mmCIF file with all atom_site columns, C-alpha atoms in Angstrom:
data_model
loop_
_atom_site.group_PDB
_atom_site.id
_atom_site.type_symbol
_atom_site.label_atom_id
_atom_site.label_alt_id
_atom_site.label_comp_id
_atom_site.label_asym_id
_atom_site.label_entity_id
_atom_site.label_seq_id
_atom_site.pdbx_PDB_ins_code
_atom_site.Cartn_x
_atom_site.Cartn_y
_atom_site.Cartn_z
_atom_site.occupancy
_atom_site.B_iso_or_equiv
_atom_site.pdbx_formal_charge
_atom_site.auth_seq_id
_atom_site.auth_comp_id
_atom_site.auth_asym_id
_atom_site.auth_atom_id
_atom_site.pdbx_PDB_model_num
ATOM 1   C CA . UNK V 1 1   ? -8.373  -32.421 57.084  1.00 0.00 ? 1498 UNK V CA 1
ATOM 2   C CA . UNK V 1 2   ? -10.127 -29.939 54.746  1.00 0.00 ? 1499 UNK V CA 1
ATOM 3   C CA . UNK V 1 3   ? -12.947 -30.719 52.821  1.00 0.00 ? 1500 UNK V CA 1
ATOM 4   C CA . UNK V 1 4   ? -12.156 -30.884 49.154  1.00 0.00 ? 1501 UNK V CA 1
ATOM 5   C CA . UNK V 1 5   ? -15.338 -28.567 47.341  1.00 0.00 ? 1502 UNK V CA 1
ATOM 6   C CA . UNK V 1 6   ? -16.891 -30.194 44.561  1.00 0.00 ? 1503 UNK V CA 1
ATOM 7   C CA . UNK V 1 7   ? -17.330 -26.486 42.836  1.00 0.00 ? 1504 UNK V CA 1
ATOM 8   C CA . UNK V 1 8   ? -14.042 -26.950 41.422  1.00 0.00 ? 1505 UNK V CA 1
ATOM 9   C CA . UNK V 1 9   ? -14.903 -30.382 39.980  1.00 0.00 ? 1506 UNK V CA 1
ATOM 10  C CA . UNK V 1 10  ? -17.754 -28.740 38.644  1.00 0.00 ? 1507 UNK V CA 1
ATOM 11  C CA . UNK V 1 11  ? -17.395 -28.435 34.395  1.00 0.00 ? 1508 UNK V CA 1
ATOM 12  C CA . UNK V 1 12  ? -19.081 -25.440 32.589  1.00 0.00 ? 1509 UNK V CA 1
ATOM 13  C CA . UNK V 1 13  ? -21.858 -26.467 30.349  1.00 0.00 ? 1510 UNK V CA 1
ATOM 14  C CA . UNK V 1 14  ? -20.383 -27.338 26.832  1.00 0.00 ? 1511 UNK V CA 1
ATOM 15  C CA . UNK V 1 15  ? -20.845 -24.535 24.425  1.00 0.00 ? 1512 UNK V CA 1
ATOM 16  C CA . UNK V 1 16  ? -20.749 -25.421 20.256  1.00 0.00 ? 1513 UNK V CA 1
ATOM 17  C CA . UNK V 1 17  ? -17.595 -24.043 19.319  1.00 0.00 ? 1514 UNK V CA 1
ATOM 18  C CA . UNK V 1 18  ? -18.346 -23.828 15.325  1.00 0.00 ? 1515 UNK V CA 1
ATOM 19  C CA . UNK V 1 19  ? -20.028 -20.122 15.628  1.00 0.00 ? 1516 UNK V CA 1
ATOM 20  C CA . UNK V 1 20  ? -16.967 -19.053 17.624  1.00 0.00 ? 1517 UNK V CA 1
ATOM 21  C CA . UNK V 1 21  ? -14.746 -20.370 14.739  1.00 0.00 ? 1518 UNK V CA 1
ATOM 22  C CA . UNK V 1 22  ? -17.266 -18.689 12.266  1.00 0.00 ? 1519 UNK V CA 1
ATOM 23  C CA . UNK V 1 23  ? -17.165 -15.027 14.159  1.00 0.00 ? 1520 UNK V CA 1
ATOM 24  C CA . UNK V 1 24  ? -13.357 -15.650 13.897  1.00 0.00 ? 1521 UNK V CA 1
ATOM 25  C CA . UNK V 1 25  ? -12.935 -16.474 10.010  1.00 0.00 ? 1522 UNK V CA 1
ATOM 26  C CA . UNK V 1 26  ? -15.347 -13.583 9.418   1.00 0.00 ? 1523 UNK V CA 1
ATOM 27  C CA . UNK V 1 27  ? -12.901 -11.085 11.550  1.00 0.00 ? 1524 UNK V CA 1
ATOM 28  C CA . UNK V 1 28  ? -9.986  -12.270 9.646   1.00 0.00 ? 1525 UNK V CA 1
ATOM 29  C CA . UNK V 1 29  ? -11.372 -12.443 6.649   1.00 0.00 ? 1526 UNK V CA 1
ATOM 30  C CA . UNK V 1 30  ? -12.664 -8.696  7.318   1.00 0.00 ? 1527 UNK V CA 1
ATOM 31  C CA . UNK V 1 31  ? -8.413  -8.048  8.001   1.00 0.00 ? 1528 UNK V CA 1
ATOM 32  C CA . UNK V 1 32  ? -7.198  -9.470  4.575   1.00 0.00 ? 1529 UNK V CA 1
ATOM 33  C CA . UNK V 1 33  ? -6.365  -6.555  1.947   1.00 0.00 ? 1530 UNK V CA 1
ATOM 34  C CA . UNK V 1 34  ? -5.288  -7.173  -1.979  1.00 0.00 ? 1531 UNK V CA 1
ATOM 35  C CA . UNK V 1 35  ? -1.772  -8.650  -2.338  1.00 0.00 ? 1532 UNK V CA 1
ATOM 36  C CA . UNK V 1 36  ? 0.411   -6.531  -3.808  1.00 0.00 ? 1533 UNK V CA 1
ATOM 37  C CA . UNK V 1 37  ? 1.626   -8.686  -6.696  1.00 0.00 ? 1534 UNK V CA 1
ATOM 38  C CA . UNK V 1 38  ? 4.297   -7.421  -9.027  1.00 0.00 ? 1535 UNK V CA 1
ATOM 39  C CA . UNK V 1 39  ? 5.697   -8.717  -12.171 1.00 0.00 ? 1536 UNK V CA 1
ATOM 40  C CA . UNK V 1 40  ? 9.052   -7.516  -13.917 1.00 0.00 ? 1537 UNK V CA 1
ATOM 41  C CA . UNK V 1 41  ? 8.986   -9.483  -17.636 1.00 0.00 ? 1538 UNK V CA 1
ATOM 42  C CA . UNK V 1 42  ? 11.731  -6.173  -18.784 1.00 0.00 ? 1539 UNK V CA 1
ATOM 43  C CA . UNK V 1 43  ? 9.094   -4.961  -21.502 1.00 0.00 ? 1540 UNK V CA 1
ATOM 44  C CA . UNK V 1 44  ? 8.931   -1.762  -20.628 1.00 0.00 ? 1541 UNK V CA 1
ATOM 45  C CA . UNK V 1 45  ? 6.774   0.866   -23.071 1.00 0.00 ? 1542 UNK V CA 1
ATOM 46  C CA . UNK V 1 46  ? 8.807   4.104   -24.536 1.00 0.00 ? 1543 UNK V CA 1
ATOM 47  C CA . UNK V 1 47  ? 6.116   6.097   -21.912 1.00 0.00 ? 1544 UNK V CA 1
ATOM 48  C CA . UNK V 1 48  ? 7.078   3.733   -18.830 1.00 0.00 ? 1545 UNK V CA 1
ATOM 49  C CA . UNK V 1 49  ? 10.884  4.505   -19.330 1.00 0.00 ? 1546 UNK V CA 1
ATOM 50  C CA . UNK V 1 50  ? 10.532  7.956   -19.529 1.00 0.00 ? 1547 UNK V CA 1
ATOM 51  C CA . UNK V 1 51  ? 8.183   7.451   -15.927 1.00 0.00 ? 1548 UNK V CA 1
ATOM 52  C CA . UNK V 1 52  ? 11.175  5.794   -14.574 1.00 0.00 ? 1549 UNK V CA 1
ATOM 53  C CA . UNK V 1 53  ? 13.776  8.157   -15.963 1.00 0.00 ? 1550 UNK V CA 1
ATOM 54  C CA . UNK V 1 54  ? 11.881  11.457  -14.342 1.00 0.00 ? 1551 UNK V CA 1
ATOM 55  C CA . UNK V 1 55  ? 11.048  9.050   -10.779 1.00 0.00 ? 1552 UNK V CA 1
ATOM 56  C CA . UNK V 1 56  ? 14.847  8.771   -10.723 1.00 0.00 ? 1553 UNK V CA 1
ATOM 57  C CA . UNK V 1 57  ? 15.948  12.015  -11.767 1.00 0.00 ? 1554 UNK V CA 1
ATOM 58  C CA . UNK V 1 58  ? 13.937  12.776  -8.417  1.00 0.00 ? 1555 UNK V CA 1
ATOM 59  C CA . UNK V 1 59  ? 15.608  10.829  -6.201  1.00 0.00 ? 1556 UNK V CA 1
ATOM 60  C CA . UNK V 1 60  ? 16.778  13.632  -3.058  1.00 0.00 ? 1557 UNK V CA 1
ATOM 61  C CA . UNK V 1 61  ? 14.353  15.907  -3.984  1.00 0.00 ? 1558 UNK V CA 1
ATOM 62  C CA . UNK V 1 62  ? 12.913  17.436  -0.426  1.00 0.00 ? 1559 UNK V CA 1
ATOM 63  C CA . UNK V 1 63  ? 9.650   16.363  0.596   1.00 0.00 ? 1560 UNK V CA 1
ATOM 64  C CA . UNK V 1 64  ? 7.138   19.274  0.182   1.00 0.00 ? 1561 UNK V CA 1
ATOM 65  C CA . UNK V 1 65  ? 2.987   19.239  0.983   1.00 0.00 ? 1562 UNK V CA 1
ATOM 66  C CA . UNK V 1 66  ? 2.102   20.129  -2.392  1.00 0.00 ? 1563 UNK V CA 1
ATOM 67  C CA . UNK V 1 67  ? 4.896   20.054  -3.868  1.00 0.00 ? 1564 UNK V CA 1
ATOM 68  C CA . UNK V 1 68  ? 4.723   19.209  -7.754  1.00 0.00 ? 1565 UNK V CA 1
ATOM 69  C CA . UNK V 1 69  ? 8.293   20.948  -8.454  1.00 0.00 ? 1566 UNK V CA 1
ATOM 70  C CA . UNK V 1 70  ? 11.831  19.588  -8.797  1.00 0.00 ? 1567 UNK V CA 1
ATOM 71  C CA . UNK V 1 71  ? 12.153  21.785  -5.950  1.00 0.00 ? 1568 UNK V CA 1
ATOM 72  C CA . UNK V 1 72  ? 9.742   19.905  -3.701  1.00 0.00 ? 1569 UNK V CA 1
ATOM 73  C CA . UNK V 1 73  ? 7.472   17.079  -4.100  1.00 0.00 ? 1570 UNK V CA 1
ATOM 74  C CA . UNK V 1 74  ? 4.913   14.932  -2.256  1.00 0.00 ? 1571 UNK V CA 1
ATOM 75  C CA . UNK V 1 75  ? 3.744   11.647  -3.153  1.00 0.00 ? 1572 UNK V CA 1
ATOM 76  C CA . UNK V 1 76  ? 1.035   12.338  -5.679  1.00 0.00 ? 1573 UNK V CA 1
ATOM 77  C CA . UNK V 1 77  ? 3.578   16.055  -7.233  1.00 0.00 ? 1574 UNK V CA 1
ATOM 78  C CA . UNK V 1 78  ? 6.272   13.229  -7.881  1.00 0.00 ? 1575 UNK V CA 1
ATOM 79  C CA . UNK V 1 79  ? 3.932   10.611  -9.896  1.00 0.00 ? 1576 UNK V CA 1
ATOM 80  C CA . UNK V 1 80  ? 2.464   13.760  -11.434 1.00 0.00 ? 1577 UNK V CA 1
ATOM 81  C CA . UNK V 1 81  ? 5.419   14.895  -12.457 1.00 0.00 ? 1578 UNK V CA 1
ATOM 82  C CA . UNK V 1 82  ? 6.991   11.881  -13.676 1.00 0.00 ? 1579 UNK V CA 1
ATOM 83  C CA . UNK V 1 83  ? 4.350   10.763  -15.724 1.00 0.00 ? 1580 UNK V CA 1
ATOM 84  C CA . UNK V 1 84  ? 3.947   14.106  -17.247 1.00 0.00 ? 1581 UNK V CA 1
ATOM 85  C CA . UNK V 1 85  ? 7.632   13.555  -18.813 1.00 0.00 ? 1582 UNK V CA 1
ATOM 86  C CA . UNK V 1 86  ? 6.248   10.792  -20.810 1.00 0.00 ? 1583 UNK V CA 1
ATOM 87  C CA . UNK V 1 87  ? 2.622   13.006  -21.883 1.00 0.00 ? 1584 UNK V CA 1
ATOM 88  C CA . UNK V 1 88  ? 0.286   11.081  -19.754 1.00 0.00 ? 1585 UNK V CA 1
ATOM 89  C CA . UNK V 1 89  ? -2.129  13.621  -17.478 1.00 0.00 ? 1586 UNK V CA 1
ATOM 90  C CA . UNK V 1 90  ? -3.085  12.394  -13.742 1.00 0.00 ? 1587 UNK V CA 1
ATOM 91  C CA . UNK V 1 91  ? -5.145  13.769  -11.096 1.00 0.00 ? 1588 UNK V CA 1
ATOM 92  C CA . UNK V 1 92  ? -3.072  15.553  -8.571  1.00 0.00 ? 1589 UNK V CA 1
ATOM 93  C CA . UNK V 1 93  ? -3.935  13.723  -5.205  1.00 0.00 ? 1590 UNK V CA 1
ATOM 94  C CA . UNK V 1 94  ? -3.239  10.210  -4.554  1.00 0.00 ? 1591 UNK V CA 1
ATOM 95  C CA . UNK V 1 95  ? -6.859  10.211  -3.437  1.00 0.00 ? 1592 UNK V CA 1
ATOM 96  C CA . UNK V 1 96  ? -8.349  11.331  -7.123  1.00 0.00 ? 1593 UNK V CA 1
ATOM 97  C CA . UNK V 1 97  ? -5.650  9.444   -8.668  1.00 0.00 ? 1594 UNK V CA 1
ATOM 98  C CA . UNK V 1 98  ? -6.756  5.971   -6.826  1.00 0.00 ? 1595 UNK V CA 1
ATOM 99  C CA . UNK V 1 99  ? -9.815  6.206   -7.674  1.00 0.00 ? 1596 UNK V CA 1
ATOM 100 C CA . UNK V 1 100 ? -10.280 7.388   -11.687 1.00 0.00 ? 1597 UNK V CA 1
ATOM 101 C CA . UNK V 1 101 ? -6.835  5.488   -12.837 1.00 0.00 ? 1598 UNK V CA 1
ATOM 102 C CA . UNK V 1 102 ? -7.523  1.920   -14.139 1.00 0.00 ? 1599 UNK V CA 1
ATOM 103 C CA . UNK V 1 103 ? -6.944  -0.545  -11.410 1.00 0.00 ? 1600 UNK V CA 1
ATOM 104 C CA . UNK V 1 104 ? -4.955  -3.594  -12.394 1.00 0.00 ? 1601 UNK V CA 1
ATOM 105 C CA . UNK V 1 105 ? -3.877  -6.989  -10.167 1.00 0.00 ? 1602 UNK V CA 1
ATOM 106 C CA . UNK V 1 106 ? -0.279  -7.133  -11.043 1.00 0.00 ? 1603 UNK V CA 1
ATOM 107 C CA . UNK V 1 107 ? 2.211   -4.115  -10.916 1.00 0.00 ? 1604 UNK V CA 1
ATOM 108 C CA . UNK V 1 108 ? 4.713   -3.883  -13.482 1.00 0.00 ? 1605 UNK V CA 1
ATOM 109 C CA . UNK V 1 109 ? 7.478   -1.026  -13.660 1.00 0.00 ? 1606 UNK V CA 1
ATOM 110 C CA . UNK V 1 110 ? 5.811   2.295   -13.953 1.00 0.00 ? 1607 UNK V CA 1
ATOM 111 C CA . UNK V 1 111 ? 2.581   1.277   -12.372 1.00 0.00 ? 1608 UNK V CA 1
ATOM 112 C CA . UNK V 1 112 ? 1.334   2.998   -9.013  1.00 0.00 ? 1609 UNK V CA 1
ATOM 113 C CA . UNK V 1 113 ? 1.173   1.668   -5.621  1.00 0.00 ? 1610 UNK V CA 1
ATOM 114 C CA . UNK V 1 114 ? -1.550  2.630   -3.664  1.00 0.00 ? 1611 UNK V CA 1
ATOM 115 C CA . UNK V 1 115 ? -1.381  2.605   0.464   1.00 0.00 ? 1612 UNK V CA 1
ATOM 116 C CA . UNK V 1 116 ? -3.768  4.151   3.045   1.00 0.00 ? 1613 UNK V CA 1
ATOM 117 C CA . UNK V 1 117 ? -1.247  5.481   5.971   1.00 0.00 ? 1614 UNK V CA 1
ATOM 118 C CA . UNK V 1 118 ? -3.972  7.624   7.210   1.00 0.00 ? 1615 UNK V CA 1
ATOM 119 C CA . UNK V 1 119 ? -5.568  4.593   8.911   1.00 0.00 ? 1616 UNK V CA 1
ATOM 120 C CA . UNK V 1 120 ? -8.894  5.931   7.263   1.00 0.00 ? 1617 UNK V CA 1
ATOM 121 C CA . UNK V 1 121 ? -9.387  3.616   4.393   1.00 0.00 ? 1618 UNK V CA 1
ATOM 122 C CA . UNK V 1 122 ? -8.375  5.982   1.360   1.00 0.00 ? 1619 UNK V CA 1
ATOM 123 C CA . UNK V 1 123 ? -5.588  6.337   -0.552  1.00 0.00 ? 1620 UNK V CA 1
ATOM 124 C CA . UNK V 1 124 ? -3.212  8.799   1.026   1.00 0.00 ? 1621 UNK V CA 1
ATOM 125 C CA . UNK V 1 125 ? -0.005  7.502   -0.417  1.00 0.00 ? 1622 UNK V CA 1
ATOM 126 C CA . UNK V 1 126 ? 1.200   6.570   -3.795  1.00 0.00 ? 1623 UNK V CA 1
ATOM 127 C CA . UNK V 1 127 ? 4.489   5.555   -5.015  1.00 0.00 ? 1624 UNK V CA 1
ATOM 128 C CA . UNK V 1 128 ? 5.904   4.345   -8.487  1.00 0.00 ? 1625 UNK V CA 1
ATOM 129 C CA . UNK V 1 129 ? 6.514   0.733   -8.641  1.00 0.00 ? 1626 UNK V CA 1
ATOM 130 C CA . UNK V 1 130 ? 10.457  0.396   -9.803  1.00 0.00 ? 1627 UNK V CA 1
ATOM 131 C CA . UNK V 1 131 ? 10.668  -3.046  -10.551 1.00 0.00 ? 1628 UNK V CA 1
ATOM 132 C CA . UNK V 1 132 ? 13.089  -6.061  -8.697  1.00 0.00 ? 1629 UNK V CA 1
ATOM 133 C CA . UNK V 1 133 ? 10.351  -5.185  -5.179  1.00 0.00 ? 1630 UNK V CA 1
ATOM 134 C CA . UNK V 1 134 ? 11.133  -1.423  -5.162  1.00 0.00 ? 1631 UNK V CA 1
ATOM 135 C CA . UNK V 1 135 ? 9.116   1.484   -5.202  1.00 0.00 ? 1632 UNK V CA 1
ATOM 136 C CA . UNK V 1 136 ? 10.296  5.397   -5.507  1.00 0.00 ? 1633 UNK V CA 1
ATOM 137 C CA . UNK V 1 137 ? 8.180   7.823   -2.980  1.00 0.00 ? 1634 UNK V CA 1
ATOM 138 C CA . UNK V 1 138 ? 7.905   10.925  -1.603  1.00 0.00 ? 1635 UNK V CA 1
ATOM 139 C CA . UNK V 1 139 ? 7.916   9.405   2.212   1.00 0.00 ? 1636 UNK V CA 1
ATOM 140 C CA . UNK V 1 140 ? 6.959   12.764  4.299   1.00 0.00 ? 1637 UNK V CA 1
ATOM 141 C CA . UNK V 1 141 ? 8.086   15.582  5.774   1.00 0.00 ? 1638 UNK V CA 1
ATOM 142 C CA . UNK V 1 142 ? 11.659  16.039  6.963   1.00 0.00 ? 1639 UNK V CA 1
ATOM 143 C CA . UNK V 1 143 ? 12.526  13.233  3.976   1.00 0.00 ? 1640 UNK V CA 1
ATOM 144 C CA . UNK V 1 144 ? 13.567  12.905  0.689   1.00 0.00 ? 1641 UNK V CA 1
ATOM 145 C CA . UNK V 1 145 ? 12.366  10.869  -2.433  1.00 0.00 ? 1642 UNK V CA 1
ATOM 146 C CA . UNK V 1 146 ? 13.938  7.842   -2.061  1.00 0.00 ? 1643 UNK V CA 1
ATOM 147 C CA . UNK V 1 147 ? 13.616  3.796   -2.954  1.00 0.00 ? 1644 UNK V CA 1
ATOM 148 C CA . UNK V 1 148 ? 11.736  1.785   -0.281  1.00 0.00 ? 1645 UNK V CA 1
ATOM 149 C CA . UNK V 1 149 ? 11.584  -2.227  -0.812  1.00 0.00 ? 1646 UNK V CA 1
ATOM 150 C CA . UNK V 1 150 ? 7.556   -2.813  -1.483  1.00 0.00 ? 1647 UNK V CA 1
ATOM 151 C CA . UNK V 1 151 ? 7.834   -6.288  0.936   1.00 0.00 ? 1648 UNK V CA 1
ATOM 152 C CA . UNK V 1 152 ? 8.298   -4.364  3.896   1.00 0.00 ? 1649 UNK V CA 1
ATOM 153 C CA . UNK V 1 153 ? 5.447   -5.201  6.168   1.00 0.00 ? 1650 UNK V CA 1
ATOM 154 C CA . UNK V 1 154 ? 4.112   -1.439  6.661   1.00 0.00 ? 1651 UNK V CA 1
ATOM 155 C CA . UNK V 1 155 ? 3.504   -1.802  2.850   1.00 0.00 ? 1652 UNK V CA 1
ATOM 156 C CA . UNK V 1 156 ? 2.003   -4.777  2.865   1.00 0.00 ? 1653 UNK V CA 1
ATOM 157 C CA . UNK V 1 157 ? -0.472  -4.205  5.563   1.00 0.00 ? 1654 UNK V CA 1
ATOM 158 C CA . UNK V 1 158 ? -1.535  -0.232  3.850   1.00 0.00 ? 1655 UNK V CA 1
ATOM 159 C CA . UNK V 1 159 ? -1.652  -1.714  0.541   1.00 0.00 ? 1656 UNK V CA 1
ATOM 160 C CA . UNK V 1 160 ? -4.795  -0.792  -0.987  1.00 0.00 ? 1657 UNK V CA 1
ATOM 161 C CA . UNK V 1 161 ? -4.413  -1.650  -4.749  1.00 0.00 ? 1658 UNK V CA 1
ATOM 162 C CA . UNK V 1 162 ? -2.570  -0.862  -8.521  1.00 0.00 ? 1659 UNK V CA 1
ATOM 163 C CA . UNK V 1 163 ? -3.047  1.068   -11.394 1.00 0.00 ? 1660 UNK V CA 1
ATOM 164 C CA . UNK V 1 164 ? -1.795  1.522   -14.609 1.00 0.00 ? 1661 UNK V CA 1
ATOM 165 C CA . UNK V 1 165 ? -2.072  4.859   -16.645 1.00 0.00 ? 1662 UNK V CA 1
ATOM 166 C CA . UNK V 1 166 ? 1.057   3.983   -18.683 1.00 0.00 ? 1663 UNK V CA 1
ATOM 167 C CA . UNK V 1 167 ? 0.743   2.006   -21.569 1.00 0.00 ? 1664 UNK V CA 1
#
């Protein structure tokens, strides 16, 4: 009969396990973006209606890099254009517009959504918060501006923050 090694019996020396559990909090917490909170109360400012009348108006317009025309928009040409139906001036990229607008915790209809889709940690998308967990966007190339539900999980996980330049 075989001997039976006592290397396999053998335990490996106990290790603390608290700064593994640290290192791991850290790395999640390192993960964790804003929430993208939303509120629709239905008060909606004379300048916000307008923004949602133009965003809508929109809706099928072809998806054009640099496009700030009814005849082609991107992301940042359809909020530019939208808001300047109701007199309010923004910076052309989502980029610029991300980082000068006033940022705010809770989006309310008319506000802007910012995501990073580049993967590099700016804003490279923007879309105008609709209300009822819908946004209106400019999605890309090939596309049209269309309604996208803001819960999705691509959202959630690009989600870089709000603003509000409407009053």
């Amino acid at each position: 009969m075989p001997r039976r090694s006592t290397y396999l019996h053998r335990s490996a020396p106990h290790l603390p396990r608290w700064p593994l559990a640290l290192l791991l909090l850290l790395w999640l917490a390192g993960c964790a973006g804003p929430d993208l909170a939303t509120r629709d109360d239905g008060n909606l400012s004379m300048e916000r209606a307008m923004i949602l009348s133009e965003a809508r108006q929109a809706l099928g317009t072809p998806y054009r890099f640099g496009g700030d025309t009814p005849r082609g928009l991107d992301c940042s040409g359809l909020v530019q254009l939208a808001y300047a139906r109701a007199g309010i001036s923004v910076p052309r990229t989502s980029r610029r517009q991300f980082e000068t607008l006033p940022p705010i915790d809770e989006a309310r209809p008319g506000d802007l959504l910012f995501f990073d889709t580049a993967g590099d940690g700016d804003a490279s998308h923007v879309g105008i918060y609709l209300g009822h967990d819908q946004m209106i966007h400019a999605p890309g190339r090939g596309r049209r501006v269309t309604t996208t539900p803001v819960g999705l999980e691509y959202w959630q996980k690009r989600y870089l923050g709000a603003a509000a330049p409407a009053p």
